[in-house]
Amino acid sequence: MHIVPVLQPGSPQAQVIAHLFRAILIACGVIMAVVTGAIVYSLMHFRSRPGAPEPPQILGSKPLEILWTVVPILVVVWMFMLTARASRESDPTPAVLDPDLRVIGHQWWWEALYPKSSAVTANEIHIPTGQRLLVQVDSADVIHDFWVPELGRKMDMIPGHPNYIWLEATQPGTYRGACAEYCGAQHAWMRIMVVADPPVAFDSWVRHQAQPAPNTVSKHAEGAALFQQLTCANCHAIRGSSATNQFAPDLTHLAERRTLAAGVLSNTLPNLVEWLRSPQTLKPGCLMPNLQLTPTQASALADYLESLK
Ligand code: CUA
């Protein structure tokens, strides 16, 4: 992970933004140096000295007035042109908005849908390297903001008003992002992970994610029954079972994700048991209720969920 991710672009779109940032930073630095230098020089050179004559006054000098009107205008026009070019290159303007990926912000997790393959996942989204995906971002509740600094610009997720961004990664790797618009108590724990895979690996990942859950019910009968009997199935979907609700993260292939609860915990069996038993301690305010599970119930449920590869 990079310390200043915005300056370590991992996509052509982020590259353009990083270039713009550097160009403006350097230009402003030069302007600051010139202005500060002029002030310091004037303070030293024209300080009042007892008995010294008054220096020549140049109030109303036409050449100077023209100079300091024209130069700032040129600087602003140059910055405007750079910004307009960066906006065009980093922002989608396709005539037909046919997204490759839809990301929906929820309090406080990310739903990811791949319309072209009907794969659904949460919080960990995979993309193929070297391909520019058109991503539609939307929200299910309040305003969130999708931001993976190494890969591109921020984009607000506004309920009922889809926005679009490009998502691309040049190199395979894991790129971290976070919600960038304050959206409630667990805003800081609304982390997203973008995993860029080589195209062949991505294709097999997305094909697998589109499939129903593996049938592990016979091996984990108790956990599978609890999932349907308790209120889990009222919110979560496990495709291939009778649980089809989409209010909470789709758990069809939960065992393959690296984290739980949008980045709060790494996805291990003991952590999942912990999460099932005390979601409100680990992520206070989240919509996952405490079901008052006994240790035996929690571990049966976790065993079943961790079998969903
Ligand atoms: Cu979602 Cu902040």
Tab-separated table of C-alpha atoms and ligand atoms in Angstrom:
chain	number	residue	atom	x	y	z
A	1	MET	CA	0.000	0.000	0.000
A	2	HIS	CA	1.219	3.446	-0.834
A	3	ILE	CA	1.659	6.236	1.686
A	4	VAL	CA	0.337	8.909	-0.665
A	5	PRO	CA	-1.859	6.832	-2.978
A	6	VAL	CA	-3.041	9.787	-5.046
A	7	LEU	CA	0.570	10.334	-6.112
A	8	GLN	CA	1.065	6.656	-6.997
A	9	PRO	CA	-1.403	6.283	-9.848
A	10	GLY	CA	-2.247	2.743	-10.879
A	11	SER	CA	-4.408	3.572	-13.873
A	12	PRO	CA	-4.311	5.984	-16.833
A	13	GLN	CA	-7.202	7.937	-15.262
A	14	ALA	CA	-5.400	8.325	-11.919
A	15	GLN	CA	-2.209	9.225	-13.816
A	16	VAL	CA	-3.939	12.192	-15.434
A	17	ILE	CA	-5.183	13.383	-12.038
A	18	ALA	CA	-1.722	12.986	-10.470
A	19	HIS	CA	-0.164	14.967	-13.361
A	20	LEU	CA	-2.690	17.745	-12.919
A	21	PHE	CA	-2.031	17.845	-9.171
A	22	ARG	CA	1.729	18.079	-9.673
A	23	ALA	CA	1.484	20.745	-12.383
A	24	ILE	CA	-0.799	22.958	-10.263
A	25	LEU	CA	1.315	22.346	-7.148
A	26	ILE	CA	4.501	23.406	-8.964
A	27	ALA	CA	2.828	26.450	-10.559
A	28	CYS	CA	1.433	27.572	-7.200
A	29	GLY	CA	4.809	26.940	-5.561
A	30	VAL	CA	6.531	29.171	-8.123
A	31	ILE	CA	3.915	31.919	-7.646
A	32	MET	CA	4.316	31.695	-3.873
A	33	ALA	CA	8.114	31.924	-4.185
A	34	VAL	CA	7.880	34.993	-6.471
A	35	VAL	CA	5.354	36.788	-4.227
A	36	THR	CA	7.184	35.950	-0.996
A	37	GLY	CA	10.520	36.895	-2.588
A	38	ALA	CA	9.126	40.264	-3.733
A	39	ILE	CA	7.735	40.988	-0.256
A	40	VAL	CA	10.960	40.031	1.517
A	41	TYR	CA	13.049	42.045	-0.976
A	42	SER	CA	10.793	45.094	-0.535
A	43	LEU	CA	10.881	44.830	3.238
A	44	MET	CA	14.667	44.741	3.296
A	45	HIS	CA	15.427	47.139	0.461
A	46	PHE	CA	12.826	49.837	1.159
A	47	ARG	CA	12.792	49.820	4.931
A	48	SER	CA	12.696	53.277	6.434
A	49	ARG	CA	16.090	54.679	7.272
A	50	PRO	CA	16.479	57.930	9.221
A	51	GLY	CA	17.350	60.751	6.883
A	52	ALA	CA	17.080	58.715	3.658
A	53	PRO	CA	15.112	60.334	0.776
A	54	GLU	CA	11.714	58.911	-0.138
A	55	PRO	CA	12.116	56.341	-2.978
A	56	PRO	CA	10.519	57.180	-6.364
A	57	GLN	CA	6.737	56.516	-6.371
A	58	ILE	CA	5.319	54.535	-9.305
A	59	LEU	CA	1.636	54.536	-8.431
A	60	GLY	CA	-0.467	54.000	-11.546
A	61	SER	CA	2.294	52.605	-13.754
A	62	LYS	CA	0.596	51.421	-16.937
A	63	PRO	CA	3.109	48.656	-17.870
A	64	LEU	CA	2.943	47.210	-14.329
A	65	GLU	CA	-0.875	47.296	-14.221
A	66	ILE	CA	-1.007	45.475	-17.578
A	67	LEU	CA	1.624	42.960	-16.458
A	68	TRP	CA	-0.142	41.927	-13.254
A	69	THR	CA	-3.498	41.736	-14.937
A	70	VAL	CA	-2.390	39.719	-17.942
A	71	VAL	CA	-0.070	37.256	-16.179
A	72	PRO	CA	-2.686	35.954	-13.675
A	73	ILE	CA	-5.262	35.676	-16.482
A	74	LEU	CA	-2.837	33.568	-18.513
A	75	VAL	CA	-2.065	31.393	-15.475
A	76	VAL	CA	-5.764	30.809	-14.754
A	77	VAL	CA	-6.519	30.048	-18.418
A	78	TRP	CA	-3.646	27.544	-18.482
A	79	MET	CA	-4.939	25.885	-15.294
A	80	PHE	CA	-8.450	25.790	-16.731
A	81	MET	CA	-7.230	24.080	-19.898
A	82	LEU	CA	-5.197	21.510	-17.960
A	83	THR	CA	-8.189	20.789	-15.722
A	84	ALA	CA	-10.602	20.478	-18.638
A	85	ARG	CA	-8.263	18.010	-20.334
A	86	ALA	CA	-7.826	15.979	-17.136
A	87	SER	CA	-11.593	15.895	-16.604
A	88	ARG	CA	-12.147	14.630	-20.127
A	89	GLU	CA	-9.533	11.902	-19.783
A	90	SER	CA	-10.490	10.719	-16.300
A	91	ASP	CA	-14.263	10.898	-16.555
A	92	PRO	CA	-16.602	8.842	-18.724
A	93	THR	CA	-18.642	10.519	-21.449
A	94	PRO	CA	-19.959	7.524	-23.374
A	95	ALA	CA	-23.141	8.000	-25.387
A	96	VAL	CA	-24.604	4.734	-24.117
A	97	LEU	CA	-24.195	4.165	-20.416
A	98	ASP	CA	-23.982	0.398	-20.305
A	99	PRO	CA	-22.055	-0.351	-17.112
A	100	ASP	CA	-19.686	-3.287	-16.686
A	101	LEU	CA	-20.058	-3.023	-12.935
A	102	ARG	CA	-22.561	-1.459	-10.562
A	103	VAL	CA	-21.452	-0.464	-7.091
A	104	ILE	CA	-24.156	0.482	-4.610
A	105	GLY	CA	-23.284	2.170	-1.325
A	106	HIS	CA	-25.115	1.022	1.796
A	107	GLN	CA	-24.695	2.030	5.432
A	108	TRP	CA	-21.906	0.739	5.723
A	109	TRP	CA	-20.838	-1.616	3.004
A	110	TRP	CA	-20.561	-1.839	-0.756
A	111	GLU	CA	-22.669	-4.006	-2.999
A	112	ALA	CA	-21.062	-4.940	-6.321
A	113	LEU	CA	-23.029	-6.311	-9.257
A	114	TYR	CA	-21.634	-7.409	-12.583
A	115	PRO	CA	-24.622	-7.023	-14.961
A	116	LYS	CA	-22.898	-8.857	-17.818
A	117	SER	CA	-22.419	-12.069	-15.837
A	118	SER	CA	-24.977	-11.658	-13.021
A	119	ALA	CA	-22.212	-12.077	-10.420
A	120	VAL	CA	-22.884	-10.337	-7.098
A	121	THR	CA	-20.431	-9.662	-4.316
A	122	ALA	CA	-19.690	-7.178	-1.553
A	123	ASN	CA	-16.785	-5.007	-0.394
A	124	GLU	CA	-14.137	-6.862	-2.420
A	125	ILE	CA	-14.506	-6.195	-6.100
A	126	HIS	CA	-12.362	-7.728	-8.792
A	127	ILE	CA	-11.485	-6.148	-12.099
A	128	PRO	CA	-9.381	-7.353	-15.025
A	129	THR	CA	-6.049	-5.559	-15.535
A	130	GLY	CA	-5.630	-3.336	-18.558
A	131	GLN	CA	-9.358	-2.989	-19.218
A	132	ARG	CA	-11.330	0.143	-18.592
A	133	LEU	CA	-14.595	-0.740	-16.861
A	134	LEU	CA	-17.541	1.601	-16.828
A	135	VAL	CA	-18.855	1.639	-13.266
A	136	GLN	CA	-22.272	2.925	-12.290
A	137	VAL	CA	-22.330	4.126	-8.687
A	138	ASP	CA	-25.516	4.540	-6.737
A	139	SER	CA	-26.722	4.468	-3.154
A	140	ALA	CA	-29.384	2.560	-1.291
A	141	ASP	CA	-29.736	5.077	1.543
A	142	VAL	CA	-27.662	8.224	2.161
A	143	ILE	CA	-24.942	9.872	0.070
A	144	HIS	CA	-21.722	7.863	-0.008
A	145	ASP	CA	-18.632	8.484	-2.088
A	146	PHE	CA	-16.677	5.839	-3.963
A	147	TRP	CA	-12.940	6.485	-3.852
A	148	VAL	CA	-10.012	4.235	-4.642
A	149	PRO	CA	-7.254	6.874	-4.806
A	150	GLU	CA	-4.708	4.861	-6.807
A	151	LEU	CA	-7.244	4.098	-9.526
A	152	GLY	CA	-9.105	7.313	-10.134
A	153	ARG	CA	-11.292	10.156	-9.054
A	154	LYS	CA	-13.859	10.252	-6.265
A	155	MET	CA	-17.491	9.924	-7.216
A	156	ASP	CA	-20.539	10.696	-5.105
A	157	MET	CA	-23.110	7.929	-4.776
A	158	ILE	CA	-26.452	9.656	-4.677
A	159	PRO	CA	-29.708	7.775	-4.044
A	160	GLY	CA	-31.783	7.741	-7.227
A	161	HIS	CA	-29.147	9.515	-9.303
A	162	PRO	CA	-26.601	7.106	-10.786
A	163	ASN	CA	-23.156	8.490	-11.548
A	164	TYR	CA	-20.451	6.919	-13.685
A	165	ILE	CA	-16.701	6.484	-13.373
A	166	TRP	CA	-13.968	4.590	-15.126
A	167	LEU	CA	-12.243	1.891	-13.136
A	168	GLU	CA	-9.021	0.469	-14.447
A	169	ALA	CA	-5.769	-0.904	-13.082
A	170	THR	CA	-2.628	-1.245	-15.148
A	171	GLN	CA	-0.918	-3.759	-12.847
A	172	PRO	CA	-2.362	-6.702	-10.921
A	173	GLY	CA	-2.665	-5.968	-7.233
A	174	THR	CA	-4.867	-4.947	-4.362
A	175	TYR	CA	-6.021	-1.348	-4.220
A	176	ARG	CA	-7.696	-0.024	-1.111
A	177	GLY	CA	-10.336	2.613	-0.967
A	178	ALA	CA	-12.856	4.077	1.418
A	179	CYS	CA	-16.066	5.994	1.499
A	180	ALA	CA	-15.204	9.674	1.100
A	181	GLU	CA	-18.473	11.285	2.188
A	182	TYR	CA	-19.533	11.255	5.821
A	183	CYS	CA	-22.462	8.845	5.918
A	184	GLY	CA	-23.034	7.968	9.566
A	185	ALA	CA	-21.477	6.278	12.553
A	186	GLN	CA	-19.460	3.669	10.651
A	187	HIS	CA	-18.359	5.854	7.731
A	188	ALA	CA	-14.739	5.133	8.628
A	189	TRP	CA	-15.417	1.391	8.410
A	190	MET	CA	-16.780	1.515	4.929
A	191	ARG	CA	-13.678	0.180	3.252
A	192	ILE	CA	-13.480	-1.163	-0.232
A	193	MET	CA	-10.898	-3.421	-1.777
A	194	VAL	CA	-10.345	-3.549	-5.518
A	195	VAL	CA	-8.425	-6.609	-6.639
A	196	ALA	CA	-7.005	-6.355	-10.141
A	197	ASP	CA	-6.457	-9.798	-11.657
A	198	PRO	CA	-4.963	-10.705	-15.033
A	199	PRO	CA	-7.895	-11.074	-17.473
A	200	VAL	CA	-7.873	-14.901	-17.475
A	201	ALA	CA	-7.973	-15.037	-13.668
A	202	PHE	CA	-10.676	-12.365	-13.615
A	203	ASP	CA	-12.839	-14.305	-16.073
A	204	SER	CA	-12.727	-17.407	-13.936
A	205	TRP	CA	-13.391	-15.356	-10.768
A	206	VAL	CA	-16.435	-13.639	-12.236
A	207	ARG	CA	-17.805	-16.898	-13.699
A	208	HIS	CA	-17.470	-18.521	-10.289
A	209	GLN	CA	-19.112	-15.577	-8.484
A	210	ALA	CA	-22.076	-15.800	-10.865
A	211	GLN	CA	-22.713	-19.404	-9.885
A	212	PRO	CA	-24.994	-20.440	-7.050
A	213	ALA	CA	-23.449	-21.339	-3.707
A	214	PRO	CA	-21.771	-24.730	-3.431
A	215	ASN	CA	-24.108	-27.275	-1.911
A	216	THR	CA	-22.641	-27.833	1.523
A	217	VAL	CA	-25.966	-28.160	3.302
A	218	SER	CA	-25.619	-31.900	3.970
A	219	LYS	CA	-22.226	-31.350	5.601
A	220	HIS	CA	-23.358	-28.315	7.593
A	221	ALA	CA	-27.032	-29.122	8.154
A	222	GLU	CA	-27.284	-27.396	11.517
A	223	GLY	CA	-25.743	-24.110	10.358
A	224	ALA	CA	-27.747	-24.110	7.109
A	225	ALA	CA	-30.980	-24.672	9.045
A	226	LEU	CA	-30.127	-21.876	11.506
A	227	PHE	CA	-29.470	-19.521	8.619
A	228	GLN	CA	-32.980	-20.064	7.279
A	229	GLN	CA	-34.727	-20.219	10.694
A	230	LEU	CA	-33.130	-17.215	12.364
A	231	THR	CA	-33.527	-13.837	10.771
A	232	CYS	CA	-30.357	-14.129	8.590
A	233	ALA	CA	-32.387	-15.038	5.499
A	234	ASN	CA	-34.590	-11.953	5.936
A	235	CYS	CA	-31.704	-9.732	4.822
A	236	HIS	CA	-28.996	-11.842	3.165
A	237	ALA	CA	-29.041	-13.875	-0.012
A	238	ILE	CA	-27.323	-17.192	-0.578
A	239	ARG	CA	-28.037	-17.888	-4.216
A	240	GLY	CA	-29.119	-21.473	-4.735
A	241	SER	CA	-30.936	-21.538	-1.391
A	242	SER	CA	-34.319	-20.024	-0.541
A	243	ALA	CA	-32.596	-16.908	0.872
A	244	THR	CA	-32.834	-14.216	-1.789
A	245	ASN	CA	-33.024	-10.905	0.067
A	246	GLN	CA	-30.601	-8.169	-0.965
A	247	PHE	CA	-30.740	-5.753	1.987
A	248	ALA	CA	-27.441	-7.019	3.358
A	249	PRO	CA	-24.337	-8.418	1.661
A	250	ASP	CA	-24.821	-11.393	-0.655
A	251	LEU	CA	-23.185	-14.365	1.094
A	252	THR	CA	-23.175	-16.815	-1.818
A	253	HIS	CA	-19.365	-17.007	-1.922
A	254	LEU	CA	-18.570	-15.393	1.433
A	255	ALA	CA	-15.697	-17.761	2.217
A	256	GLU	CA	-13.691	-16.382	-0.713
A	257	ARG	CA	-13.585	-12.810	0.577
A	258	ARG	CA	-10.601	-11.494	2.482
A	259	THR	CA	-12.463	-9.373	5.002
A	260	LEU	CA	-15.719	-9.272	6.945
A	261	ALA	CA	-17.928	-6.275	7.719
A	262	ALA	CA	-16.390	-4.062	4.998
A	263	GLY	CA	-12.848	-4.350	6.288
A	264	VAL	CA	-13.351	-4.522	10.066
A	265	LEU	CA	-12.062	-8.101	10.403
A	266	SER	CA	-10.067	-10.479	8.279
A	267	ASN	CA	-12.239	-13.332	7.095
A	268	THR	CA	-11.370	-16.234	9.386
A	269	LEU	CA	-13.592	-18.741	11.147
A	270	PRO	CA	-12.943	-17.379	14.688
A	271	ASN	CA	-13.527	-13.818	13.472
A	272	LEU	CA	-16.799	-14.800	11.850
A	273	VAL	CA	-17.953	-16.455	15.080
A	274	GLU	CA	-17.041	-13.259	16.921
A	275	TRP	CA	-18.884	-11.126	14.363
A	276	LEU	CA	-22.036	-13.279	14.510
A	277	ARG	CA	-22.059	-13.084	18.301
A	278	SER	CA	-21.401	-9.364	18.740
A	279	PRO	CA	-21.781	-7.284	15.584
A	280	GLN	CA	-22.751	-4.224	17.631
A	281	THR	CA	-19.488	-4.356	19.594
A	282	LEU	CA	-17.351	-4.726	16.474
A	283	LYS	CA	-19.266	-2.242	14.334
A	284	PRO	CA	-21.586	-0.187	16.560
A	285	GLY	CA	-24.672	1.104	14.790
A	286	CYS	CA	-24.513	-1.297	11.863
A	287	LEU	CA	-27.747	-2.908	10.707
A	288	MET	CA	-26.632	-6.417	11.645
A	289	PRO	CA	-28.545	-7.262	14.820
A	290	ASN	CA	-27.255	-9.269	17.736
A	291	LEU	CA	-29.237	-12.506	17.485
A	292	GLN	CA	-28.143	-13.639	20.967
A	293	LEU	CA	-26.636	-16.777	19.485
A	294	THR	CA	-25.271	-19.424	21.802
A	295	PRO	CA	-21.608	-20.333	21.185
A	296	THR	CA	-22.749	-23.617	19.599
A	297	GLN	CA	-25.184	-21.867	17.255
A	298	ALA	CA	-22.604	-19.245	16.270
A	299	SER	CA	-20.005	-21.821	15.432
A	300	ALA	CA	-22.465	-24.002	13.472
A	301	LEU	CA	-23.534	-20.948	11.487
A	302	ALA	CA	-19.947	-19.838	10.917
A	303	ASP	CA	-18.926	-23.345	9.795
A	304	TYR	CA	-21.698	-23.286	7.207
A	305	LEU	CA	-20.936	-19.749	5.981
A	306	GLU	CA	-17.209	-20.443	5.735
A	307	SER	CA	-17.991	-23.452	3.527
A	308	LEU	CA	-19.479	-21.116	0.910
A	309	LYS	CA	-16.531	-20.894	-1.441
B	1	CUA	CU1	-20.456	5.736	3.151
B	1	CUA	CU2	-19.197	7.427	4.233
